[in-house]
Short mmCIF file of C-alpha atoms in Angstrom, two decimals:
data_model
loop_
_atom_site.label_atom_id
_atom_site.label_comp_id
_atom_site.label_asym_id
_atom_site.label_seq_id
_atom_site.Cartn_x
_atom_site.Cartn_y
_atom_site.Cartn_z
CA MET A 967 0.00 0.00 0.00
CA ALA A 968 2.81 2.39 0.90
CA GLU A 969 4.68 1.61 -2.32
CA ALA A 970 1.58 2.25 -4.42
CA ALA A 971 1.11 5.58 -2.69
CA ARG A 972 4.74 6.47 -3.31
CA SER A 973 4.66 5.52 -6.98
CA GLN A 974 1.57 7.61 -7.53
CA ASP A 975 3.23 10.53 -5.79
CA ASP A 976 6.43 10.14 -7.76
CA THR A 977 4.55 10.11 -11.06
CA ALA A 978 3.47 13.67 -10.41
CA HIS A 979 7.09 14.77 -10.06
CA GLU A 980 8.35 12.96 -13.13
CA GLY A 981 6.42 15.14 -15.51
CA GLY A 982 3.69 12.67 -16.37
CA ARG A 983 0.27 13.89 -17.32
CA ALA A 984 -1.20 15.15 -14.07
CA GLY A 985 -4.75 14.22 -13.22
CA ARG A 986 -6.92 16.24 -10.92
CA PHE A 987 -5.85 14.24 -7.86
CA THR A 988 -2.45 13.07 -9.16
CA GLY A 989 0.17 12.90 -6.44
CA MET A 990 -2.36 12.78 -3.60
CA GLY A 991 -2.02 9.06 -2.84
CA PRO A 992 -0.05 9.46 0.43
CA PHE A 993 -2.36 12.24 1.59
CA MET A 994 -5.48 10.21 0.80
CA LEU A 995 -4.17 7.38 2.98
CA VAL A 996 -3.57 9.74 5.91
CA TRP A 997 -6.89 11.47 5.22
CA SER A 998 -8.82 8.20 5.33
CA GLY A 999 -7.28 7.32 8.70
CA GLN A 1000 -8.06 10.76 10.11
CA ALA A 1001 -11.62 10.60 8.75
CA VAL A 1002 -12.24 7.27 10.52
CA SER A 1003 -10.76 8.70 13.72
CA LEU A 1004 -12.94 11.84 13.51
CA VAL A 1005 -16.07 9.73 13.13
CA GLY A 1006 -15.03 7.58 16.09
CA ASN A 1007 -14.46 10.69 18.22
CA SER A 1008 -17.81 12.15 17.16
CA VAL A 1009 -19.61 8.96 18.18
CA LEU A 1010 -17.85 9.02 21.55
CA ARG A 1011 -18.73 12.70 22.10
CA PHE A 1012 -22.39 11.91 21.45
CA ALA A 1013 -22.23 9.05 23.94
CA PHE A 1014 -20.69 11.40 26.53
CA VAL A 1015 -23.48 13.94 25.94
CA PHE A 1016 -26.09 11.22 26.42
CA GLU A 1017 -24.42 9.85 29.57
CA THR A 1018 -23.94 13.33 31.06
CA TRP A 1019 -27.55 14.32 30.39
CA SER A 1020 -28.80 11.04 31.86
CA ALA A 1021 -26.71 11.60 34.99
CA THR A 1022 -27.46 15.30 35.57
CA GLY A 1023 -30.45 16.36 33.48
CA ARG A 1024 -28.97 19.87 33.26
CA ALA A 1025 -28.20 21.89 30.15
CA THR A 1026 -25.38 23.63 32.03
CA ALA A 1027 -23.62 20.29 32.34
CA LEU A 1028 -23.63 19.90 28.56
CA THR A 1029 -22.28 23.44 28.05
CA THR A 1030 -19.53 22.70 30.56
CA LEU A 1031 -18.72 19.51 28.65
CA SER A 1032 -18.31 21.51 25.42
CA LEU A 1033 -16.05 24.06 27.11
CA CYS A 1034 -13.93 21.24 28.60
CA ALA A 1035 -13.23 20.07 25.05
CA LEU A 1036 -12.74 23.50 23.48
CA LEU A 1037 -10.71 25.50 26.00
CA PRO A 1038 -7.70 23.13 26.32
CA GLN A 1039 -7.50 22.89 22.52
CA VAL A 1040 -7.47 26.67 22.06
CA LEU A 1041 -5.24 27.57 25.01
CA LEU A 1042 -2.64 24.85 24.41
CA SER A 1043 -2.38 25.33 20.63
CA PRO A 1044 0.58 27.79 20.72
CA LEU A 1045 2.63 25.47 22.94
CA ALA A 1046 1.57 22.45 20.89
CA GLY A 1047 2.63 24.21 17.70
CA ALA A 1048 6.04 25.02 19.16
CA PHE A 1049 6.47 21.37 20.12
CA VAL A 1050 5.48 20.25 16.61
CA ASP A 1051 8.37 22.30 15.21
CA ARG A 1052 10.82 20.48 17.50
CA VAL A 1053 10.08 17.01 16.15
CA ARG A 1054 9.42 15.31 12.84
CA ARG A 1055 5.96 15.83 11.38
CA ARG A 1056 5.31 12.09 11.45
CA THR A 1057 6.21 12.01 15.13
CA ALA A 1058 3.89 14.94 15.88
CA LEU A 1059 0.96 13.23 14.12
CA GLN A 1060 1.65 9.99 15.95
CA LEU A 1061 1.78 11.77 19.32
CA ALA A 1062 -1.54 13.54 18.64
CA ASP A 1063 -3.34 10.32 17.71
CA GLY A 1064 -1.43 8.25 20.26
CA GLY A 1065 -2.40 10.64 23.04
CA GLY A 1066 -6.06 10.29 22.09
CA LEU A 1067 -5.71 6.51 22.00
CA LEU A 1068 -4.22 6.43 25.51
CA VAL A 1069 -7.01 8.61 26.92
CA VAL A 1070 -9.71 6.44 25.36
CA ALA A 1071 -7.92 3.30 26.58
CA LEU A 1072 -7.95 4.71 30.12
CA LEU A 1073 -11.66 5.42 29.74
CA GLY A 1074 -12.15 1.81 28.69
CA VAL A 1075 -10.34 0.55 31.79
CA LEU A 1076 -12.46 2.78 34.06
CA HIS A 1077 -15.68 1.78 32.33
CA PHE A 1078 -15.10 -1.97 32.38
CA THR A 1079 -13.79 -2.04 35.96
CA GLY A 1080 -16.52 -0.10 37.70
CA GLY A 1081 -18.21 2.48 35.53
CA LEU A 1082 -17.48 6.10 34.73
CA HIS A 1083 -18.40 9.00 36.97
CA THR A 1084 -19.37 12.40 35.58
CA TRP A 1085 -16.20 14.10 36.81
CA GLU A 1086 -14.11 11.42 35.08
CA VAL A 1087 -15.92 12.12 31.81
CA TYR A 1088 -15.12 15.83 32.17
CA GLY A 1089 -11.46 15.03 32.83
CA ALA A 1090 -11.28 12.68 29.86
CA VAL A 1091 -12.84 15.28 27.57
CA MET A 1092 -10.24 17.82 28.71
CA LEU A 1093 -7.42 15.37 27.98
CA LEU A 1094 -8.88 14.66 24.53
CA GLY A 1095 -8.96 18.42 23.97
CA CYS A 1096 -5.28 18.56 24.87
CA ALA A 1097 -4.51 15.85 22.30
CA ALA A 1098 -6.59 17.72 19.71
CA ALA A 1099 -4.45 20.83 20.37
CA PHE A 1100 -1.52 18.98 18.77
CA GLN A 1101 -3.53 17.57 15.88
CA PHE A 1102 -4.30 20.74 13.90
CA PRO A 1103 -0.72 22.17 13.96
CA ALA A 1104 0.65 18.71 13.14
CA LEU A 1105 -1.75 18.19 10.22
CA GLY A 1106 -1.25 21.75 8.96
CA ALA A 1107 2.51 21.21 8.96
CA ALA A 1108 2.32 17.71 7.42
CA VAL A 1109 -0.02 18.40 4.48
CA PRO A 1110 2.63 20.34 2.45
CA LEU A 1111 4.91 17.30 2.78
CA LEU A 1112 2.21 15.01 1.39
CA VAL A 1113 0.97 16.99 -1.64
CA ASP A 1114 2.30 19.53 -4.14
CA LYS A 1115 1.58 23.22 -3.70
CA ARG A 1116 -1.13 23.19 -6.37
CA GLN A 1117 -3.02 20.51 -4.41
CA LEU A 1118 -2.98 22.24 -1.02
CA GLN A 1119 -6.48 23.72 -1.26
CA ARG A 1120 -7.88 20.37 -2.40
CA ALA A 1121 -6.22 18.57 0.49
CA ASN A 1122 -7.39 21.09 3.08
CA SER A 1123 -10.93 20.94 1.73
CA LEU A 1124 -10.94 17.15 1.96
CA LEU A 1125 -9.91 17.47 5.62
CA ALA A 1126 -12.82 19.88 6.14
CA SER A 1127 -15.20 17.44 4.45
CA ALA A 1128 -13.98 14.67 6.76
CA LYS A 1129 -14.89 16.82 9.77
CA SER A 1130 -18.33 17.52 8.29
CA THR A 1131 -18.82 13.81 7.69
CA ALA A 1132 -18.00 13.16 11.33
CA ASP A 1133 -20.32 15.95 12.49
CA VAL A 1134 -23.31 14.55 10.60
CA GLY A 1135 -22.55 10.82 10.76
CA GLY A 1136 -21.18 10.67 14.29
CA PRO A 1137 -24.35 11.65 16.21
CA ALA A 1138 -26.55 9.45 14.00
CA LEU A 1139 -24.25 6.44 14.43
CA GLY A 1140 -23.76 7.32 18.09
CA GLY A 1141 -27.49 7.30 18.76
CA LEU A 1142 -27.79 3.88 17.16
CA LEU A 1143 -24.81 2.42 19.05
CA VAL A 1144 -25.92 3.87 22.40
CA ALA A 1145 -29.29 2.17 21.96
CA LEU A 1146 -27.96 -1.16 20.69
CA SER A 1147 -24.61 -1.71 22.37
CA GLY A 1148 -23.82 0.88 25.04
CA LEU A 1149 -20.77 2.94 25.97
CA GLY A 1150 -18.33 0.03 26.21
CA PHE A 1151 -18.61 -0.94 22.56
CA ILE A 1152 -18.30 2.73 21.52
CA ILE A 1153 -15.04 3.10 23.49
CA VAL A 1154 -13.60 -0.02 21.83
CA ALA A 1155 -14.66 1.25 18.39
CA ASP A 1156 -12.94 4.59 19.05
CA LEU A 1157 -9.78 2.75 20.07
CA VAL A 1158 -9.85 0.92 16.74
CA SER A 1159 -10.34 4.22 14.86
CA PHE A 1160 -7.26 5.72 16.55
CA ALA A 1161 -5.27 2.58 15.72
CA LEU A 1162 -6.25 2.86 12.04
CA ALA A 1163 -5.22 6.53 11.97
CA LEU A 1164 -1.82 5.64 13.48
CA ALA A 1165 -1.33 2.81 11.00
CA ALA A 1166 -2.05 5.12 8.05
CA ILE A 1167 0.58 7.58 9.29
CA ARG A 1168 3.16 4.79 9.54
CA PHE A 1169 2.52 3.63 5.96
CA VAL A 1170 3.23 6.91 4.16
CA ARG A 1171 6.44 8.76 3.43
CA LEU A 1172 6.51 12.48 4.18
CA ARG A 1173 8.83 14.22 1.71
CA GLY A 1174 11.48 16.33 3.44
CA ASP A 1175 10.45 15.29 6.95
CA THR A 1176 13.93 15.64 8.39
CA GLY A 1177 13.04 17.28 11.68
CA PRO A 1178 14.11 20.68 12.96
CA GLY A 1179 17.77 20.26 12.05
CA GLN A 1180 20.85 20.32 14.24
CA LYS A 1181 21.72 23.39 16.29
CA PRO A 1182 25.35 24.53 16.35
CA ALA A 1183 27.41 23.18 19.22
CA GLY A 1184 26.88 25.19 22.37
CA ALA A 1185 23.79 26.98 21.07
CA PRO A 1186 21.20 27.37 23.85
CA ARG A 1187 17.80 25.83 23.26
CA LYS A 1188 14.91 28.22 23.61
CA ARG A 1189 12.13 27.50 26.03
CA LEU A 1190 8.95 26.03 24.62
CA LEU A 1191 6.94 29.07 25.72
CA THR A 1192 9.43 31.38 24.00
CA GLU A 1193 9.04 29.48 20.74
CA ALA A 1194 5.26 29.54 21.13
CA VAL A 1195 5.39 33.32 21.42
CA GLU A 1196 7.57 33.39 18.30
CA GLY A 1197 4.66 31.94 16.33
CA MET A 1198 2.50 34.88 17.42
CA ARG A 1199 5.24 37.36 16.64
CA PHE A 1200 5.69 35.85 13.19
CA LEU A 1201 2.05 36.54 12.34
CA PHE A 1202 2.10 40.06 13.75
CA ARG A 1203 5.38 40.99 12.03
CA HIS A 1204 3.79 40.24 8.66
CA PRO A 1205 0.87 42.66 8.23
CA SER A 1206 -0.97 40.50 5.69
CA LEU A 1207 -0.96 37.45 7.97
CA ARG A 1208 -1.77 39.57 11.01
CA ASP A 1209 -4.77 41.21 9.37
CA LEU A 1210 -5.98 37.85 8.02
CA MET A 1211 -5.93 36.26 11.49
CA LEU A 1212 -7.58 39.27 13.13
CA ALA A 1213 -10.30 39.07 10.47
CA PHE A 1214 -10.91 35.41 11.30
CA CYS A 1215 -11.00 36.21 15.02
CA LEU A 1216 -13.70 38.86 14.47
CA VAL A 1217 -15.66 36.73 12.00
CA ASN A 1218 -15.64 33.78 14.42
CA LEU A 1219 -16.76 36.05 17.26
CA VAL A 1220 -19.82 37.41 15.48
CA MET A 1221 -20.72 34.24 13.58
CA VAL A 1222 -20.46 31.90 16.57
CA PHE A 1223 -22.51 34.42 18.54
CA GLY A 1224 -25.24 33.90 15.95
CA PHE A 1225 -24.76 30.18 15.31
CA ALA A 1226 -25.01 29.42 19.04
CA ALA A 1227 -28.65 30.55 18.80
CA VAL A 1228 -29.54 28.38 15.79
CA GLN A 1229 -30.59 25.20 17.59
CA PRO A 1230 -32.66 26.87 20.34
CA MET A 1231 -34.18 29.21 17.72
CA VAL A 1232 -35.29 26.26 15.56
CA LEU A 1233 -36.80 24.50 18.58
CA ALA A 1234 -38.56 27.65 19.81
CA ARG A 1235 -39.98 28.67 16.42
CA SER A 1236 -41.06 25.13 15.51
CA GLY A 1237 -42.87 24.51 18.78
CA GLY A 1238 -40.24 22.12 20.09
CA GLU A 1239 -40.29 19.73 17.12
CA THR A 1240 -37.14 17.65 17.30
CA SER A 1241 -37.65 16.59 13.67
CA ALA A 1242 -37.15 20.22 12.63
CA LEU A 1243 -33.83 20.41 14.50
CA ALA A 1244 -32.75 17.04 13.11
CA SER A 1245 -33.48 18.26 9.57
CA VAL A 1246 -31.40 21.42 10.05
CA ASN A 1247 -28.48 19.51 11.61
CA THR A 1248 -28.57 16.96 8.80
CA ALA A 1249 -28.56 19.75 6.21
CA ILE A 1250 -25.48 21.27 7.88
CA GLY A 1251 -23.55 18.00 7.78
CA ILE A 1252 -24.54 16.95 4.24
CA SER A 1253 -23.80 20.40 2.88
CA GLY A 1254 -20.41 20.49 4.60
CA VAL A 1255 -19.45 17.16 3.05
CA ALA A 1256 -20.66 18.23 -0.41
CA GLY A 1257 -18.88 21.58 -0.14
CA GLY A 1258 -15.59 19.93 0.76
CA LEU A 1259 -15.83 17.45 -2.12
CA LEU A 1260 -16.76 20.19 -4.63
CA MET A 1261 -13.86 22.30 -3.41
CA ALA A 1262 -11.51 19.32 -3.78
CA ALA A 1263 -12.64 18.83 -7.38
CA TRP A 1264 -12.44 22.55 -8.18
CA SER A 1265 -9.22 23.30 -6.22
CA GLY A 1266 -10.45 26.75 -5.19
CA PRO A 1267 -10.46 30.36 -6.42
CA LYS A 1268 -7.44 31.76 -8.27
CA ASN A 1269 -7.46 34.90 -6.15
CA ARG A 1270 -7.52 33.10 -2.86
CA ALA A 1271 -8.06 35.98 -0.45
CA ARG A 1272 -10.88 37.57 -2.43
CA GLY A 1273 -12.55 34.21 -2.95
CA MET A 1274 -12.32 33.52 0.79
CA LEU A 1275 -13.81 36.90 1.72
CA LEU A 1276 -16.61 36.52 -0.82
CA GLY A 1277 -17.27 33.09 0.69
CA ILE A 1278 -17.60 34.66 4.16
CA ILE A 1279 -20.08 37.20 2.77
CA GLY A 1280 -22.06 34.43 1.09
CA MET A 1281 -22.09 32.34 4.25
CA CYS A 1282 -23.31 35.27 6.35
CA LEU A 1283 -26.03 36.12 3.82
CA SER A 1284 -27.33 32.57 3.60
CA ALA A 1285 -26.67 30.74 6.87
CA GLN A 1286 -27.41 33.75 9.08
CA VAL A 1287 -29.37 36.57 7.43
CA ALA A 1288 -31.58 34.35 5.24
CA MET A 1289 -32.00 31.78 8.00
CA ALA A 1290 -33.07 34.46 10.48
CA LEU A 1291 -35.73 35.71 8.05
CA ALA A 1292 -36.93 32.25 6.93
CA GLY A 1293 -40.20 31.05 8.40
CA GLY A 1294 -40.05 27.27 8.37
CA VAL A 1295 -38.03 24.08 8.14
CA VAL A 1296 -37.70 24.19 4.34
CA GLY A 1297 -36.38 27.75 4.42
CA TRP A 1298 -33.98 27.02 7.27
CA CYS A 1299 -32.55 23.95 5.53
CA ALA A 1300 -32.19 25.76 2.18
CA ALA A 1301 -30.37 28.68 3.84
CA ILE A 1302 -28.03 26.53 5.90
CA LEU A 1303 -27.26 24.28 2.91
CA VAL A 1304 -25.65 27.17 1.05
CA GLY A 1305 -23.78 28.54 4.06
CA ALA A 1306 -22.39 25.22 5.25
CA ALA A 1307 -21.21 24.36 1.72
CA LEU A 1308 -19.03 27.49 1.71
CA MET A 1309 -17.30 26.70 4.99
CA PRO A 1310 -14.79 24.11 3.62
CA MET A 1311 -13.70 26.56 0.90
CA ILE A 1312 -13.12 29.35 3.43
CA ASN A 1313 -11.11 27.18 5.82
CA GLY A 1314 -9.25 25.38 3.03
CA VAL A 1315 -8.12 28.63 1.43
CA MET A 1316 -7.00 30.13 4.74
CA GLN A 1317 -4.91 27.07 5.59
CA ALA A 1318 -3.40 26.95 2.09
CA ILE A 1319 -2.35 30.61 2.38
CA VAL A 1320 -0.54 29.92 5.65
CA GLN A 1321 1.06 26.76 4.28
CA THR A 1322 2.48 28.56 1.22
CA LYS A 1323 3.49 31.84 2.87
CA VAL A 1324 5.16 30.47 5.99
CA PRO A 1325 8.48 28.54 5.86
CA GLN A 1326 8.05 24.84 6.58
CA GLU A 1327 10.12 24.89 9.77
CA TRP A 1328 7.72 27.51 11.20
CA HIS A 1329 4.49 25.70 10.34
CA GLY A 1330 3.91 24.15 13.76
CA ARG A 1331 4.32 27.37 15.74
CA VAL A 1332 2.38 29.45 13.24
CA PHE A 1333 -0.53 27.01 12.97
CA GLY A 1334 -0.65 26.87 16.77
CA ALA A 1335 -0.86 30.66 16.81
CA VAL A 1336 -3.51 30.56 14.07
CA VAL A 1337 -5.75 28.29 16.16
CA PHE A 1338 -5.28 30.48 19.23
CA LEU A 1339 -5.92 33.81 17.51
CA SER A 1340 -8.78 32.69 15.29
CA GLN A 1341 -10.56 30.53 17.89
CA ILE A 1342 -10.01 32.43 21.15
CA SER A 1343 -13.20 34.40 20.48
CA VAL A 1344 -15.31 31.23 20.15
CA PRO A 1345 -15.60 30.41 23.91
CA LEU A 1346 -16.48 34.05 24.59
CA ALA A 1347 -19.19 34.08 21.94
CA THR A 1348 -20.53 30.73 23.17
CA ALA A 1349 -20.61 31.88 26.79
CA ILE A 1350 -22.43 35.19 26.21
CA SER A 1351 -24.94 34.14 23.56
CA GLY A 1352 -27.15 32.05 25.87
CA PRO A 1353 -27.61 34.64 28.65
CA LEU A 1354 -28.18 37.42 26.10
CA ALA A 1355 -30.82 35.35 24.32
CA ASP A 1356 -32.66 34.45 27.54
CA HIS A 1357 -32.45 37.76 29.38
CA VAL A 1358 -32.19 40.44 26.68
CA PHE A 1359 -33.25 39.50 23.16
CA GLU A 1360 -36.19 37.18 23.84
CA PRO A 1361 -37.91 39.50 26.38
CA ARG A 1362 -37.35 42.56 24.17
CA ALA A 1363 -38.71 40.73 21.13
CA ALA A 1364 -41.87 39.71 23.03
CA ASP A 1365 -42.41 43.31 24.20
CA GLY A 1366 -41.46 44.89 20.86
CA THR A 1367 -39.16 47.37 22.60
CA GLY A 1368 -35.65 48.64 21.91
CA ILE A 1369 -34.12 47.46 18.67
CA PHE A 1370 -37.22 45.37 17.96
CA VAL A 1371 -39.11 48.51 17.03
CA VAL A 1372 -37.09 48.16 13.80
CA LEU A 1373 -36.48 44.40 13.69
CA GLY A 1374 -39.94 43.32 14.84
CA PRO A 1375 -41.52 43.41 11.35
CA LEU A 1376 -38.63 41.25 10.07
CA VAL A 1377 -38.34 38.57 12.76
CA GLY A 1378 -41.72 38.76 14.51
CA ASP A 1379 -42.49 38.74 18.21
CA GLY A 1380 -43.14 35.07 18.96
CA PRO A 1381 -40.91 32.53 20.69
CA GLY A 1382 -37.48 32.40 19.05
CA SER A 1383 -37.79 35.88 17.51
CA GLY A 1384 -35.10 37.29 19.81
CA MET A 1385 -32.67 34.56 18.80
CA ALA A 1386 -33.55 35.15 15.13
CA ALA A 1387 -32.58 38.78 15.68
CA MET A 1388 -29.25 37.65 17.16
CA LEU A 1389 -28.64 35.56 14.05
CA LEU A 1390 -29.57 38.47 11.77
CA ILE A 1391 -27.31 40.92 13.61
CA ALA A 1392 -24.43 38.42 13.60
CA GLY A 1393 -24.79 37.94 9.84
CA LEU A 1394 -24.78 41.68 9.16
CA CYS A 1395 -21.72 42.14 11.39
CA GLY A 1396 -19.91 39.28 9.61
CA ILE A 1397 -20.63 40.87 6.23
CA THR A 1398 -19.29 44.18 7.54
CA VAL A 1399 -16.06 42.56 8.72
CA ALA A 1400 -15.56 40.82 5.36
CA VAL A 1401 -16.21 44.03 3.40
CA LEU A 1402 -13.76 45.96 5.58
CA CYS A 1403 -11.16 43.25 5.00
CA MET A 1404 -11.83 43.43 1.27
CA SER A 1405 -11.00 47.14 1.44
CA ARG A 1406 -7.62 46.42 3.07
CA ARG A 1407 -5.00 45.62 0.49
CA THR A 1408 -2.92 43.73 3.03
CA VAL A 1409 -5.61 41.04 3.06
CA ARG A 1410 -7.12 41.40 -0.42
CA ASP A 1411 -3.77 41.14 -2.23
CA ILE A 1412 -1.93 38.86 0.20
CA ASP A 1413 -0.67 36.64 -2.64
CA SER A 1414 1.15 39.52 -4.33
CA LEU A 1415 2.23 41.38 -1.17
CA LEU A 1416 3.64 38.36 0.66
CA PRO A 1417 5.91 36.09 -1.43
CA ASP A 1418 5.68 32.33 -1.10
CA ALA A 1419 8.16 30.72 1.26
CA ALA A 1420 10.96 28.73 -0.31
CA ALA A 1421 10.19 25.03 -0.63
CA ASP A 1422 13.49 24.03 0.94
CA SER A 1423 14.78 26.53 3.45
CA PRO A 1424 18.40 26.34 4.62
CA GLU A 1425 19.16 25.12 8.08
CA PRO A 1426 19.83 27.72 10.79
CA THR A 1427 23.51 28.50 11.25
CA ASP A 1428 23.73 31.33 13.76
CA SER A 1429 23.64 30.62 17.46
CA ASP A 1430 23.35 34.07 19.05
CA GLU A 1431 20.01 35.20 20.43
CA ASP A 1432 19.31 37.68 17.61
CA SER A 1433 19.66 35.07 14.93
CA GLY A 1434 16.75 32.83 14.14
CA ARG A 1435 15.50 30.12 11.89
CA PRO A 1436 14.92 30.81 8.21
CA GLY A 1437 11.91 33.01 7.71
CA ASP A 1438 12.07 34.44 11.24
CA PRO A 1439 10.83 38.03 11.00
CA GLU A 1440 13.29 38.94 13.75
CA THR A 1441 16.40 37.93 11.80
CA PRO A 1442 18.56 40.82 10.59
CA GLU A 1443 17.78 40.20 6.93
CA ASN A 1444 14.02 40.32 7.61
CA ARG A 1445 13.89 43.00 10.29
CA ASP A 1446 12.06 46.12 9.09
CA LYS A 1447 11.21 44.40 5.80
CA PRO A 1448 7.46 44.24 5.38
CA ASP A 1449 5.69 41.69 3.21
CA ASN A 1450 7.14 43.14 0.01
CA PRO A 1451 9.70 45.99 -0.16
CA GLU A 1452 7.73 47.63 -2.95
CA ASN A 1453 4.75 47.97 -0.60
CA LYS A 1454 6.63 49.30 2.44
CA ALA A 1455 4.58 52.46 2.68
CA LEU A 1456 1.35 50.53 2.53
CA VAL A 1457 2.05 48.00 5.27
CA GLU A 1458 3.73 50.46 7.61
CA GLY A 1459 0.64 52.64 7.44
#
């Protein structure tokens, strides 16, 4: 299997006629293993939600469970990215999946020897979040070693489609397995999924995966936290990357603020019909899978930044503005179908930009910083959306006061109208952010302002504190040099 993948990959480099997916054999093997693992994790998450709800009967417990998974992943990402740059990419991927396997194995031991308590589930979810913190930087750094530059957007979109497949298939399969077999079988199945992901990583060859290189004799090794901060500094020293990440942070803040209200809005406006919510969730998952596959076949827009920003505008118009104004299940599903289909393109393009603009030896730290900066607003938006919906928007919508003097004719005054207004406002704010980014040349023309990183960067040779690795914005040759010397006035402004 490994040899077949290698021969397919080598054909692309020997000048043969390139097909649409030529040279993606090694990546497809890794992708298939990760897809199986994502589905296994999604099934396990659903089982945890069911067990936690059965034990507590409190919605707050489920919110806490979500935060236990999300916060470690976001907060540890910079340190995880710095660690990824210290080891081989294969090793980083194996540690991410191996860490998840060990946590699930421990869960299996606890379950089969006496049953799991709620606090143990919370702890396990936090540990799985820690393992996930290593996975995104490791995958982001490994993909350029598995495919050619022209295939990066396809590969990233396929990864996004795998996540969508897990999001839609995991809960459905999880509900079936919880009813038929119970938590023990689900834990064993997740162990098998991690084992398959690890086996796929072992089978492939990552081109140029030579590790971080040897430091000169006597050169001090930087602390992990220092290298994590370097990833942040790298982004902020390059105005185009800085503005792109700040845009994603703001877009995530306003969009998650709105999306957090989608499920309760659907339940409130449909009279509590679970079939309506199931239809909307299914539409999200199916559309995400279809969008990722279409993006993989298309390979993405030629002007990547503009295409990404137009995708954000389209997603806000459909999945938020149109959904807030729609009056029934058919309208909600149609609106969310369009928006969810655009998500893989947006994420795939953003990751491809980082992969091509950042030197390979910086990928771990920079992708760790990307996760932190772009996702740090998500817990905040998740935490504030519920109280605002319950105590501000819903009461004001029922009374027709405040902003609902204007929005009332659009969203109504019945149950769920306040949350529909939140979704509408979030969509309009997201469109505003995308339009403002479109007006900034640092983001709009990132491909021309910021040159691509060299495919093979030289190894570091200087050992003093001011010297750095290739591509370090703090090195003397890069200091005070913005994205492109010809645009110095622009980026310094």
